[in-house]
């Protein structure tokens, strides 16, 4: 049987995401990978898993929940279909920490400048 067409491809940019990923528990890693598969495979990804960050220029957060732990991985699109991962963190409060958003914006700018 054909492997079904992916709607998106997730790529890693430098090792920002890996630095976060390697520190996670096995169950959390599994859930992150499961969420990535879902984002790649579904045509329309529910906001539960992928949500545009308000007041940002094309920054999205991938939302991962494992038990009572909540994680966010920032990403952005390149040519519409390519999801480029930036930084990830564990969410401890209702509001996403400003410094994490700023870090993600820096990574996105760096990526875009490097591409030119």
Short mmCIF file of C-alpha atoms in Angstrom, two decimals:
data_model
loop_
_atom_site.label_atom_id
_atom_site.label_comp_id
_atom_site.label_asym_id
_atom_site.label_seq_id
_atom_site.Cartn_x
_atom_site.Cartn_y
_atom_site.Cartn_z
CA UNK A 1 0.00 0.00 0.00
CA UNK A 2 1.22 3.51 -0.79
CA UNK A 3 2.40 5.60 2.10
CA UNK A 4 -0.08 8.40 2.13
CA UNK A 5 0.87 11.84 0.94
CA UNK A 6 2.23 14.06 3.67
CA UNK A 7 0.79 17.55 3.80
CA UNK A 8 3.79 19.01 5.56
CA UNK A 9 7.37 18.15 6.33
CA UNK A 10 8.90 19.04 9.67
CA UNK A 11 12.56 19.97 9.58
CA UNK A 12 15.01 20.85 12.31
CA UNK A 13 16.94 24.07 12.07
CA UNK A 14 20.35 23.87 13.75
CA UNK A 15 19.98 22.17 17.15
CA UNK A 16 17.57 24.50 18.94
CA UNK A 17 14.83 21.91 19.10
CA UNK A 18 17.11 18.94 19.83
CA UNK A 19 18.51 20.70 22.90
CA UNK A 20 15.00 20.73 24.33
CA UNK A 21 14.02 17.27 23.07
CA UNK A 22 16.93 15.29 24.53
CA UNK A 23 16.07 16.47 28.05
CA UNK A 24 12.52 15.10 27.95
CA UNK A 25 11.20 11.86 29.44
CA UNK A 26 10.57 8.96 27.06
CA UNK A 27 6.78 9.39 27.24
CA UNK A 28 7.08 13.06 26.39
CA UNK A 29 9.37 12.30 23.44
CA UNK A 30 6.85 9.75 22.16
CA UNK A 31 4.03 12.27 22.42
CA UNK A 32 6.09 14.94 20.64
CA UNK A 33 6.85 12.53 17.79
CA UNK A 34 3.20 11.48 17.63
CA UNK A 35 2.20 15.16 17.39
CA UNK A 36 4.75 15.78 14.63
CA UNK A 37 3.34 12.86 12.64
CA UNK A 38 -0.14 14.28 13.02
CA UNK A 39 0.99 17.72 11.81
CA UNK A 40 2.70 16.17 8.80
CA UNK A 41 -0.22 13.90 7.90
CA UNK A 42 -3.39 15.90 8.51
CA UNK A 43 -4.57 18.36 5.91
CA UNK A 44 -6.17 20.55 8.56
CA UNK A 45 -4.38 20.40 11.89
CA UNK A 46 -6.65 21.20 14.87
CA UNK A 47 -5.61 24.21 16.95
CA UNK A 48 -5.19 21.80 19.84
CA UNK A 49 -1.91 20.81 18.19
CA UNK A 50 -0.83 23.72 16.03
CA UNK A 51 -1.79 27.31 16.64
CA UNK A 52 -0.69 30.63 15.20
CA UNK A 53 0.72 32.94 17.87
CA UNK A 54 -1.18 36.18 17.93
CA UNK A 55 0.75 39.35 17.21
CA UNK A 56 3.64 37.52 15.57
CA UNK A 57 4.72 37.39 11.98
CA UNK A 58 4.06 33.78 11.13
CA UNK A 59 5.14 32.15 14.38
CA UNK A 60 3.24 29.02 15.40
CA UNK A 61 3.30 26.83 18.45
CA UNK A 62 3.06 23.07 18.39
CA UNK A 63 1.15 22.05 21.49
CA UNK A 64 2.01 18.84 23.25
CA UNK A 65 0.37 17.54 26.39
CA UNK A 66 1.59 14.49 28.27
CA UNK A 67 -0.41 13.83 31.42
CA UNK A 68 -0.54 17.12 33.27
CA UNK A 69 2.62 18.42 31.59
CA UNK A 70 2.25 20.91 28.79
CA UNK A 71 4.96 21.61 26.24
CA UNK A 72 5.23 24.13 23.45
CA UNK A 73 7.48 23.98 20.44
CA UNK A 74 7.70 27.08 18.30
CA UNK A 75 7.82 26.72 14.56
CA UNK A 76 7.18 28.58 11.34
CA UNK A 77 6.41 27.70 7.76
CA UNK A 78 8.73 27.87 4.81
CA UNK A 79 7.05 27.74 1.38
CA UNK A 80 3.78 26.82 3.06
CA UNK A 81 4.47 23.12 3.54
CA UNK A 82 7.75 22.97 5.38
CA UNK A 83 7.49 23.36 9.14
CA UNK A 84 10.74 24.61 10.62
CA UNK A 85 11.19 23.89 14.31
CA UNK A 86 12.60 26.52 16.60
CA UNK A 87 12.83 26.24 20.40
CA UNK A 88 10.70 24.20 22.77
CA UNK A 89 9.90 24.56 26.46
CA UNK A 90 7.68 23.21 29.19
CA UNK A 91 4.77 25.46 29.91
CA UNK A 92 4.31 26.17 33.61
CA UNK A 93 1.97 29.14 33.46
CA UNK A 94 -1.10 30.21 31.51
CA UNK A 95 0.87 32.77 29.52
CA UNK A 96 3.68 31.82 27.20
CA UNK A 97 6.90 33.39 28.54
CA UNK A 98 7.90 36.41 26.51
CA UNK A 99 11.57 35.40 26.41
CA UNK A 100 10.62 32.09 24.74
CA UNK A 101 8.66 33.93 22.05
CA UNK A 102 11.54 36.36 21.55
CA UNK A 103 13.96 33.45 21.21
CA UNK A 104 11.71 31.85 18.59
CA UNK A 105 11.50 35.11 16.63
CA UNK A 106 15.31 35.39 16.70
CA UNK A 107 15.61 31.82 15.37
CA UNK A 108 13.08 32.54 12.62
CA UNK A 109 14.95 35.72 11.59
CA UNK A 110 18.24 33.85 11.63
CA UNK A 111 16.78 31.11 9.42
CA UNK A 112 15.34 33.58 6.94
CA UNK A 113 18.54 35.64 6.75
CA UNK A 114 20.63 32.52 6.23
CA UNK A 115 18.42 31.39 3.35
CA UNK A 116 18.86 34.55 1.31
#
